[in-house]
Amino acid sequence: MKVRMPGRKWFLDEQYRLGTSPTFAWGLLRDRVVYRQRSGVQRIEIFDNEAFGRVLALDGLMQLSTRYEHVYHEMLVHPALLNLEKPRSALVIGGGDGGALRELLKHPLERAVIVEIDQGVIDMCREYLPGVSAGAFDDPRVEIVIEDARGYVERQSAEFDVIVFDATDAYGPSEALWTTEMYRAIQKALRRGGIGAFQAGQFTEQYGIQGRDEIRAVFKHTQIHKAFVACFPFDECAFIIASDQTRVNRFDLKKIQQRFRSRKLTSAYYDPDMHLGSTLYPRGWR
């Protein structure tokens, strides 16, 4: 059977650039293009799709959909924060859509810094995807830094309780962030007991596998969590939390439950049961 693909109405996720699969394309119909333009850093596209809601793509790679972004952002942030008794300061690397920042601010933080290379991403997401950040950029605890994240992180020392690695996939402006040197810089920028929270691609993607191996080589304690984020192709997403002092791979579920309740966290996907369940995966992924 032949299916017509009517030109620019179709968005094809360019995963082949990451070496994921040169023979497979993930396509979404653009019901309406909301914004499409090149910033000084990358191509930004925002469009509507009936199945996934409003979609953000950067350099041809899907970043989020409004129908499923909560799964990604909750799993990226909360497993790390609930391993800490009193988190006070946090850094987000990338994350210009504001979703990770939104979830971080549900915790008792005094300071949250977001370092994003592209002001255009923040501006367009605030205008066309305001529900993702939900006002997080205007919170008085937030500091926005427009800079290459690697340079910023390398200047820090024992500064943050949590660092959230929400960079785009290992292509274009983010490629230099997926390195052992960057993970060591994150390690140095964490306070004693601090935790790094990393988006680590899909389980079977080569760059994601390599990244997970490199993070494990840098930090003493690591734990992989997984979640199915329906707007991304292929398989389940991997998230790694890592620390040198906090035993994130030997977490106390009762403490996770108590902190979840005491902080009165609101979430649509993550809860303490999911914290445990997301650590269970097939033998080949262990």
PDB file of C-alpha atoms in Angstrom, residues 28-284:
ATOM      1  CA  LEU A  28       3.635  13.640  12.287  1.00  0.00           C
ATOM      2  CA  LEU A  29       1.108  15.590  10.280  1.00  0.00           C
ATOM      3  CA  ARG A  30       1.386  19.327  10.773  1.00  0.00           C
ATOM      4  CA  ASP A  31      -2.244  20.320  11.241  1.00  0.00           C
ATOM      5  CA  ARG A  32      -1.134  23.927  11.640  1.00  0.00           C
ATOM      6  CA  VAL A  33       2.311  25.502  11.675  1.00  0.00           C
ATOM      7  CA  VAL A  34       2.445  27.966  14.546  1.00  0.00           C
ATOM      8  CA  TYR A  35       6.061  29.113  14.208  1.00  0.00           C
ATOM      9  CA  ARG A  36       8.950  28.119  11.979  1.00  0.00           C
ATOM     10  CA  GLN A  37      12.169  30.105  11.838  1.00  0.00           C
ATOM     11  CA  ARG A  38      15.895  29.828  12.379  1.00  0.00           C
ATOM     12  CA  SER A  39      17.368  31.526  15.432  1.00  0.00           C
ATOM     13  CA  GLY A  40      21.044  32.363  15.573  1.00  0.00           C
ATOM     14  CA  VAL A  41      21.635  28.857  16.948  1.00  0.00           C
ATOM     15  CA  GLN A  42      19.155  26.374  15.472  1.00  0.00           C
ATOM     16  CA  ARG A  43      15.905  25.810  13.576  1.00  0.00           C
ATOM     17  CA  ILE A  44      12.868  26.286  15.807  1.00  0.00           C
ATOM     18  CA  GLU A  45       9.518  24.863  14.762  1.00  0.00           C
ATOM     19  CA  ILE A  46       6.232  24.755  16.649  1.00  0.00           C
ATOM     20  CA  PHE A  47       3.166  23.106  15.156  1.00  0.00           C
ATOM     21  CA  ASP A  48      -0.140  21.541  16.151  1.00  0.00           C
ATOM     22  CA  ASN A  49      -0.956  17.854  15.749  1.00  0.00           C
ATOM     23  CA  GLU A  50      -4.282  16.246  16.582  1.00  0.00           C
ATOM     24  CA  ALA A  51      -2.772  13.268  18.414  1.00  0.00           C
ATOM     25  CA  PHE A  52       0.035  14.984  20.333  1.00  0.00           C
ATOM     26  CA  GLY A  53      -1.155  18.548  20.834  1.00  0.00           C
ATOM     27  CA  ARG A  54       1.329  21.342  20.253  1.00  0.00           C
ATOM     28  CA  VAL A  55       4.812  20.135  19.293  1.00  0.00           C
ATOM     29  CA  LEU A  56       8.249  21.751  19.647  1.00  0.00           C
ATOM     30  CA  ALA A  57      11.054  20.648  17.318  1.00  0.00           C
ATOM     31  CA  LEU A  58      14.642  21.917  17.206  1.00  0.00           C
ATOM     32  CA  ASP A  59      16.849  21.242  14.191  1.00  0.00           C
ATOM     33  CA  GLY A  60      14.359  18.658  12.974  1.00  0.00           C
ATOM     34  CA  LEU A  61      14.250  16.682  16.246  1.00  0.00           C
ATOM     35  CA  MET A  62      11.112  16.518  18.370  1.00  0.00           C
ATOM     36  CA  GLN A  63      11.595  18.000  21.841  1.00  0.00           C
ATOM     37  CA  LEU A  64       8.143  17.817  23.389  1.00  0.00           C
ATOM     38  CA  SER A  65       4.422  17.617  22.834  1.00  0.00           C
ATOM     39  CA  THR A  66       1.970  19.290  25.179  1.00  0.00           C
ATOM     40  CA  ARG A  67       0.018  16.060  25.609  1.00  0.00           C
ATOM     41  CA  TYR A  68       2.971  14.066  26.952  1.00  0.00           C
ATOM     42  CA  GLU A  69       5.663  16.493  28.142  1.00  0.00           C
ATOM     43  CA  HIS A  70       4.581  16.058  31.763  1.00  0.00           C
ATOM     44  CA  VAL A  71       5.799  12.442  31.733  1.00  0.00           C
ATOM     45  CA  TYR A  72       9.263  13.453  30.569  1.00  0.00           C
ATOM     46  CA  HIS A  73       9.682  16.432  32.888  1.00  0.00           C
ATOM     47  CA  GLU A  74       8.312  14.743  36.001  1.00  0.00           C
ATOM     48  CA  MET A  75      10.589  11.732  35.529  1.00  0.00           C
ATOM     49  CA  LEU A  76      13.589  13.935  34.801  1.00  0.00           C
ATOM     50  CA  VAL A  77      13.213  15.999  37.973  1.00  0.00           C
ATOM     51  CA  HIS A  78      11.391  14.293  40.849  1.00  0.00           C
ATOM     52  CA  PRO A  79      13.460  11.104  41.330  1.00  0.00           C
ATOM     53  CA  ALA A  80      16.507  13.267  42.031  1.00  0.00           C
ATOM     54  CA  LEU A  81      14.804  15.862  44.229  1.00  0.00           C
ATOM     55  CA  LEU A  82      13.060  13.296  46.405  1.00  0.00           C
ATOM     56  CA  ASN A  83      16.386  11.622  47.162  1.00  0.00           C
ATOM     57  CA  LEU A  84      17.407  14.841  48.944  1.00  0.00           C
ATOM     58  CA  GLU A  85      16.098  15.903  52.336  1.00  0.00           C
ATOM     59  CA  LYS A  86      16.591  19.651  51.932  1.00  0.00           C
ATOM     60  CA  PRO A  87      17.413  20.711  48.365  1.00  0.00           C
ATOM     61  CA  ARG A  88      18.011  24.440  48.215  1.00  0.00           C
ATOM     62  CA  SER A  89      19.672  25.223  44.879  1.00  0.00           C
ATOM     63  CA  ALA A  90      19.293  23.780  41.402  1.00  0.00           C
ATOM     64  CA  LEU A  91      20.697  24.272  37.919  1.00  0.00           C
ATOM     65  CA  VAL A  92      18.997  23.344  34.648  1.00  0.00           C
ATOM     66  CA  ILE A  93      21.248  22.769  31.643  1.00  0.00           C
ATOM     67  CA  GLY A  94      19.206  23.541  28.535  1.00  0.00           C
ATOM     68  CA  GLY A  95      15.493  23.173  29.165  1.00  0.00           C
ATOM     69  CA  GLY A  96      14.518  26.391  27.406  1.00  0.00           C
ATOM     70  CA  ASP A  97      10.897  25.247  27.196  1.00  0.00           C
ATOM     71  CA  GLY A  98      10.662  25.677  30.987  1.00  0.00           C
ATOM     72  CA  GLY A  99       9.135  22.279  31.795  1.00  0.00           C
ATOM     73  CA  ALA A 100      11.984  21.043  33.991  1.00  0.00           C
ATOM     74  CA  LEU A 101      12.078  24.405  35.751  1.00  0.00           C
ATOM     75  CA  ARG A 102       8.335  24.164  36.421  1.00  0.00           C
ATOM     76  CA  GLU A 103       8.770  20.790  38.127  1.00  0.00           C
ATOM     77  CA  LEU A 104      11.827  21.907  40.110  1.00  0.00           C
ATOM     78  CA  LEU A 105       9.943  24.837  41.592  1.00  0.00           C
ATOM     79  CA  LYS A 106       7.428  22.474  43.189  1.00  0.00           C
ATOM     80  CA  HIS A 107      10.205  21.666  45.681  1.00  0.00           C
ATOM     81  CA  PRO A 108      11.436  23.949  48.519  1.00  0.00           C
ATOM     82  CA  LEU A 109      14.218  25.568  46.517  1.00  0.00           C
ATOM     83  CA  GLU A 110      15.694  28.952  47.330  1.00  0.00           C
ATOM     84  CA  ARG A 111      17.448  29.377  43.981  1.00  0.00           C
ATOM     85  CA  ALA A 112      17.092  27.902  40.499  1.00  0.00           C
ATOM     86  CA  VAL A 113      19.374  28.793  37.592  1.00  0.00           C
ATOM     87  CA  ILE A 114      18.647  27.859  33.986  1.00  0.00           C
ATOM     88  CA  VAL A 115      21.473  28.134  31.471  1.00  0.00           C
ATOM     89  CA  GLU A 116      20.222  28.009  27.879  1.00  0.00           C
ATOM     90  CA  ILE A 117      22.247  28.728  24.753  1.00  0.00           C
ATOM     91  CA  ASP A 118      19.316  30.041  22.700  1.00  0.00           C
ATOM     92  CA  GLN A 119      17.212  32.961  23.914  1.00  0.00           C
ATOM     93  CA  GLY A 120      14.920  32.297  20.965  1.00  0.00           C
ATOM     94  CA  VAL A 121      13.787  28.972  22.422  1.00  0.00           C
ATOM     95  CA  ILE A 122      12.783  30.602  25.701  1.00  0.00           C
ATOM     96  CA  ASP A 123      11.004  33.468  23.949  1.00  0.00           C
ATOM     97  CA  MET A 124       9.065  31.277  21.525  1.00  0.00           C
ATOM     98  CA  CYS A 125       8.100  28.765  24.196  1.00  0.00           C
ATOM     99  CA  ARG A 126       6.863  31.524  26.473  1.00  0.00           C
ATOM    100  CA  GLU A 127       4.762  32.904  23.629  1.00  0.00           C
ATOM    101  CA  TYR A 128       3.456  29.742  21.964  1.00  0.00           C
ATOM    102  CA  LEU A 129       3.830  27.072  24.682  1.00  0.00           C
ATOM    103  CA  PRO A 130       3.087  29.015  27.887  1.00  0.00           C
ATOM    104  CA  GLY A 131       1.524  26.038  29.636  1.00  0.00           C
ATOM    105  CA  VAL A 132       4.827  24.163  29.644  1.00  0.00           C
ATOM    106  CA  SER A 133       6.654  26.661  31.852  1.00  0.00           C
ATOM    107  CA  ALA A 134       3.430  27.679  33.645  1.00  0.00           C
ATOM    108  CA  GLY A 135       4.971  30.943  34.822  1.00  0.00           C
ATOM    109  CA  ALA A 136       8.233  29.385  36.014  1.00  0.00           C
ATOM    110  CA  PHE A 137      10.424  31.940  34.226  1.00  0.00           C
ATOM    111  CA  ASP A 138       8.790  34.719  36.266  1.00  0.00           C
ATOM    112  CA  ASP A 139       9.371  33.081  39.640  1.00  0.00           C
ATOM    113  CA  PRO A 140      11.628  35.319  41.804  1.00  0.00           C
ATOM    114  CA  ARG A 141      13.830  32.335  42.666  1.00  0.00           C
ATOM    115  CA  VAL A 142      14.816  31.896  39.009  1.00  0.00           C
ATOM    116  CA  GLU A 143      17.924  33.242  37.290  1.00  0.00           C
ATOM    117  CA  ILE A 144      18.114  32.927  33.490  1.00  0.00           C
ATOM    118  CA  VAL A 145      21.584  32.735  31.923  1.00  0.00           C
ATOM    119  CA  ILE A 146      21.955  32.823  28.129  1.00  0.00           C
ATOM    120  CA  GLU A 147      25.262  31.095  27.511  1.00  0.00           C
ATOM    121  CA  ASP A 148      26.886  27.873  26.365  1.00  0.00           C
ATOM    122  CA  ALA A 149      26.202  25.571  29.314  1.00  0.00           C
ATOM    123  CA  ARG A 150      29.602  23.930  29.238  1.00  0.00           C
ATOM    124  CA  GLY A 151      31.475  27.151  29.938  1.00  0.00           C
ATOM    125  CA  TYR A 152      29.050  28.108  32.694  1.00  0.00           C
ATOM    126  CA  VAL A 153      29.230  24.743  34.459  1.00  0.00           C
ATOM    127  CA  GLU A 154      33.020  24.578  34.250  1.00  0.00           C
ATOM    128  CA  ARG A 155      33.220  27.829  36.266  1.00  0.00           C
ATOM    129  CA  GLN A 156      31.148  26.444  39.144  1.00  0.00           C
ATOM    130  CA  SER A 157      32.412  24.595  42.211  1.00  0.00           C
ATOM    131  CA  ALA A 158      30.220  22.978  44.901  1.00  0.00           C
ATOM    132  CA  GLU A 159      27.426  25.367  43.987  1.00  0.00           C
ATOM    133  CA  PHE A 160      24.252  23.294  43.492  1.00  0.00           C
ATOM    134  CA  ASP A 161      22.310  20.564  45.287  1.00  0.00           C
ATOM    135  CA  VAL A 162      20.807  19.351  42.001  1.00  0.00           C
ATOM    136  CA  ILE A 163      21.880  19.773  38.381  1.00  0.00           C
ATOM    137  CA  VAL A 164      19.331  18.772  35.743  1.00  0.00           C
ATOM    138  CA  PHE A 165      20.811  17.872  32.362  1.00  0.00           C
ATOM    139  CA  ASP A 166      17.978  18.728  29.965  1.00  0.00           C
ATOM    140  CA  ALA A 167      20.096  19.368  26.885  1.00  0.00           C
ATOM    141  CA  THR A 168      18.837  18.415  23.458  1.00  0.00           C
ATOM    142  CA  ASP A 169      20.075  15.208  21.848  1.00  0.00           C
ATOM    143  CA  ALA A 170      23.731  14.801  20.906  1.00  0.00           C
ATOM    144  CA  TYR A 171      23.624  16.838  17.720  1.00  0.00           C
ATOM    145  CA  GLY A 172      24.324  20.454  16.814  1.00  0.00           C
ATOM    146  CA  PRO A 173      24.752  22.919  19.704  1.00  0.00           C
ATOM    147  CA  SER A 174      24.394  20.192  22.357  1.00  0.00           C
ATOM    148  CA  GLU A 175      26.886  17.692  20.977  1.00  0.00           C
ATOM    149  CA  ALA A 176      29.746  19.048  23.122  1.00  0.00           C
ATOM    150  CA  LEU A 177      27.661  18.531  26.273  1.00  0.00           C
ATOM    151  CA  TRP A 178      27.483  14.749  25.899  1.00  0.00           C
ATOM    152  CA  THR A 179      31.076  14.159  27.000  1.00  0.00           C
ATOM    153  CA  THR A 180      32.951  12.775  29.977  1.00  0.00           C
ATOM    154  CA  GLU A 181      34.504  16.214  30.494  1.00  0.00           C
ATOM    155  CA  MET A 182      31.048  17.746  30.873  1.00  0.00           C
ATOM    156  CA  TYR A 183      29.927  15.079  33.324  1.00  0.00           C
ATOM    157  CA  ARG A 184      33.048  15.736  35.411  1.00  0.00           C
ATOM    158  CA  ALA A 185      32.286  19.460  35.360  1.00  0.00           C
ATOM    159  CA  ILE A 186      28.779  18.695  36.627  1.00  0.00           C
ATOM    160  CA  GLN A 187      30.288  16.501  39.342  1.00  0.00           C
ATOM    161  CA  LYS A 188      32.512  19.392  40.472  1.00  0.00           C
ATOM    162  CA  ALA A 189      29.631  21.875  40.438  1.00  0.00           C
ATOM    163  CA  LEU A 190      27.550  19.766  42.831  1.00  0.00           C
ATOM    164  CA  ARG A 191      27.658  20.258  46.575  1.00  0.00           C
ATOM    165  CA  ARG A 192      28.497  17.308  48.809  1.00  0.00           C
ATOM    166  CA  GLY A 193      25.588  14.882  48.564  1.00  0.00           C
ATOM    167  CA  GLY A 194      24.308  16.612  45.450  1.00  0.00           C
ATOM    168  CA  ILE A 195      22.656  14.774  42.579  1.00  0.00           C
ATOM    169  CA  GLY A 196      22.881  15.069  38.824  1.00  0.00           C
ATOM    170  CA  ALA A 197      19.699  14.243  36.892  1.00  0.00           C
ATOM    171  CA  PHE A 198      20.288  13.386  33.244  1.00  0.00           C
ATOM    172  CA  GLN A 199      18.038  12.786  30.280  1.00  0.00           C
ATOM    173  CA  ALA A 200      19.836   9.891  28.620  1.00  0.00           C
ATOM    174  CA  GLY A 201      18.038   9.286  25.359  1.00  0.00           C
ATOM    175  CA  GLN A 202      16.088   6.172  24.470  1.00  0.00           C
ATOM    176  CA  PHE A 203      17.357   2.863  25.803  1.00  0.00           C
ATOM    177  CA  THR A 204      18.597   1.512  22.482  1.00  0.00           C
ATOM    178  CA  GLU A 205      20.079   4.695  21.012  1.00  0.00           C
ATOM    179  CA  GLN A 206      23.832   4.447  20.675  1.00  0.00           C
ATOM    180  CA  TYR A 207      24.574   7.946  21.975  1.00  0.00           C
ATOM    181  CA  GLY A 208      22.282   7.296  24.933  1.00  0.00           C
ATOM    182  CA  ILE A 209      24.007   4.017  25.764  1.00  0.00           C
ATOM    183  CA  GLN A 210      27.401   5.694  25.513  1.00  0.00           C
ATOM    184  CA  GLY A 211      26.245   8.573  27.695  1.00  0.00           C
ATOM    185  CA  ARG A 212      24.935   6.239  30.372  1.00  0.00           C
ATOM    186  CA  ASP A 213      28.225   4.326  30.429  1.00  0.00           C
ATOM    187  CA  GLU A 214      30.202   7.566  30.744  1.00  0.00           C
ATOM    188  CA  ILE A 215      28.005   8.903  33.560  1.00  0.00           C
ATOM    189  CA  ARG A 216      28.413   5.629  35.442  1.00  0.00           C
ATOM    190  CA  ALA A 217      32.185   5.902  35.023  1.00  0.00           C
ATOM    191  CA  VAL A 218      32.229   9.399  36.565  1.00  0.00           C
ATOM    192  CA  PHE A 219      29.843   9.074  39.532  1.00  0.00           C
ATOM    193  CA  LYS A 220      30.058   6.551  42.344  1.00  0.00           C
ATOM    194  CA  HIS A 221      26.311   5.885  42.632  1.00  0.00           C
ATOM    195  CA  THR A 222      23.874   5.842  39.699  1.00  0.00           C
ATOM    196  CA  GLN A 223      20.305   4.753  39.093  1.00  0.00           C
ATOM    197  CA  ILE A 224      18.453   4.479  35.786  1.00  0.00           C
ATOM    198  CA  HIS A 225      14.737   5.281  35.697  1.00  0.00           C
ATOM    199  CA  LYS A 226      12.612   4.683  32.616  1.00  0.00           C
ATOM    200  CA  ALA A 227       9.374   6.056  31.228  1.00  0.00           C
ATOM    201  CA  PHE A 228       7.407   5.699  28.030  1.00  0.00           C
ATOM    202  CA  VAL A 229       6.979   9.165  26.522  1.00  0.00           C
ATOM    203  CA  ALA A 230       4.584   8.578  23.650  1.00  0.00           C
ATOM    204  CA  CYS A 231       5.682  11.488  21.455  1.00  0.00           C
ATOM    205  CA  PHE A 232       9.209  10.110  21.053  1.00  0.00           C
ATOM    206  CA  PRO A 233       9.994   7.351  18.540  1.00  0.00           C
ATOM    207  CA  PHE A 234      11.427   3.886  19.153  1.00  0.00           C
ATOM    208  CA  ASP A 235      11.327   2.903  22.832  1.00  0.00           C
ATOM    209  CA  GLU A 236      11.302   4.017  26.436  1.00  0.00           C
ATOM    210  CA  CYS A 237      13.256   7.052  27.593  1.00  0.00           C
ATOM    211  CA  ALA A 238      16.093   6.633  30.058  1.00  0.00           C
ATOM    212  CA  PHE A 239      16.786   9.015  32.929  1.00  0.00           C
ATOM    213  CA  ILE A 240      19.850   8.718  35.150  1.00  0.00           C
ATOM    214  CA  ILE A 241      20.333  10.171  38.606  1.00  0.00           C
ATOM    215  CA  ALA A 242      23.911  10.144  39.853  1.00  0.00           C
ATOM    216  CA  SER A 243      25.822  11.151  42.969  1.00  0.00           C
ATOM    217  CA  ASP A 244      29.099  10.507  44.730  1.00  0.00           C
ATOM    218  CA  GLN A 245      27.654  10.501  48.265  1.00  0.00           C
ATOM    219  CA  THR A 246      23.879   9.981  48.036  1.00  0.00           C
ATOM    220  CA  ARG A 247      23.123   6.322  47.366  1.00  0.00           C
ATOM    221  CA  VAL A 248      20.486   6.903  44.715  1.00  0.00           C
ATOM    222  CA  ASN A 249      20.566   3.207  43.794  1.00  0.00           C
ATOM    223  CA  ARG A 250      19.717   2.202  47.373  1.00  0.00           C
ATOM    224  CA  PHE A 251      16.876   4.639  47.990  1.00  0.00           C
ATOM    225  CA  ASP A 252      14.536   4.383  50.978  1.00  0.00           C
ATOM    226  CA  LEU A 253      11.016   4.208  49.537  1.00  0.00           C
ATOM    227  CA  LYS A 254       9.461   5.278  52.850  1.00  0.00           C
ATOM    228  CA  LYS A 255      11.505   8.480  52.768  1.00  0.00           C
ATOM    229  CA  ILE A 256      10.510   9.068  49.147  1.00  0.00           C
ATOM    230  CA  GLN A 257       6.851   8.675  50.140  1.00  0.00           C
ATOM    231  CA  GLN A 258       7.207  10.963  53.160  1.00  0.00           C
ATOM    232  CA  ARG A 259       8.896  13.721  51.170  1.00  0.00           C
ATOM    233  CA  PHE A 260       6.328  13.429  48.382  1.00  0.00           C
ATOM    234  CA  ARG A 261       3.546  13.980  50.933  1.00  0.00           C
ATOM    235  CA  SER A 262       5.232  16.683  52.991  1.00  0.00           C
ATOM    236  CA  ARG A 263       6.087  18.767  49.930  1.00  0.00           C
ATOM    237  CA  LYS A 264       2.504  18.356  48.690  1.00  0.00           C
ATOM    238  CA  LEU A 265       3.735  17.592  45.211  1.00  0.00           C
ATOM    239  CA  THR A 266       1.229  17.657  42.381  1.00  0.00           C
ATOM    240  CA  SER A 267       1.989  15.381  39.455  1.00  0.00           C
ATOM    241  CA  ALA A 268       0.114  13.570  36.708  1.00  0.00           C
ATOM    242  CA  TYR A 269       2.527  10.673  36.133  1.00  0.00           C
ATOM    243  CA  TYR A 270       5.211  10.414  38.801  1.00  0.00           C
ATOM    244  CA  ASP A 271       4.578   9.234  42.347  1.00  0.00           C
ATOM    245  CA  PRO A 272       6.576   7.104  44.820  1.00  0.00           C
ATOM    246  CA  ASP A 273       5.199   3.881  43.335  1.00  0.00           C
ATOM    247  CA  MET A 274       6.417   5.005  39.916  1.00  0.00           C
ATOM    248  CA  HIS A 275       9.779   5.897  41.485  1.00  0.00           C
ATOM    249  CA  LEU A 276      10.188   2.219  42.319  1.00  0.00           C
ATOM    250  CA  GLY A 277       8.476   0.824  39.226  1.00  0.00           C
ATOM    251  CA  SER A 278      10.606   2.865  36.851  1.00  0.00           C
ATOM    252  CA  THR A 279      13.745   1.112  38.114  1.00  0.00           C
ATOM    253  CA  LEU A 280      12.538  -2.312  36.938  1.00  0.00           C
ATOM    254  CA  TYR A 281      13.558  -3.191  33.395  1.00  0.00           C
ATOM    255  CA  PRO A 282      14.451  -6.221  31.273  1.00  0.00           C
ATOM    256  CA  ARG A 283      17.721  -8.044  31.821  1.00  0.00           C
ATOM    257  CA  GLY A 284      19.313  -6.697  28.654  1.00  0.00           C
TER     258      GLY A 284
END
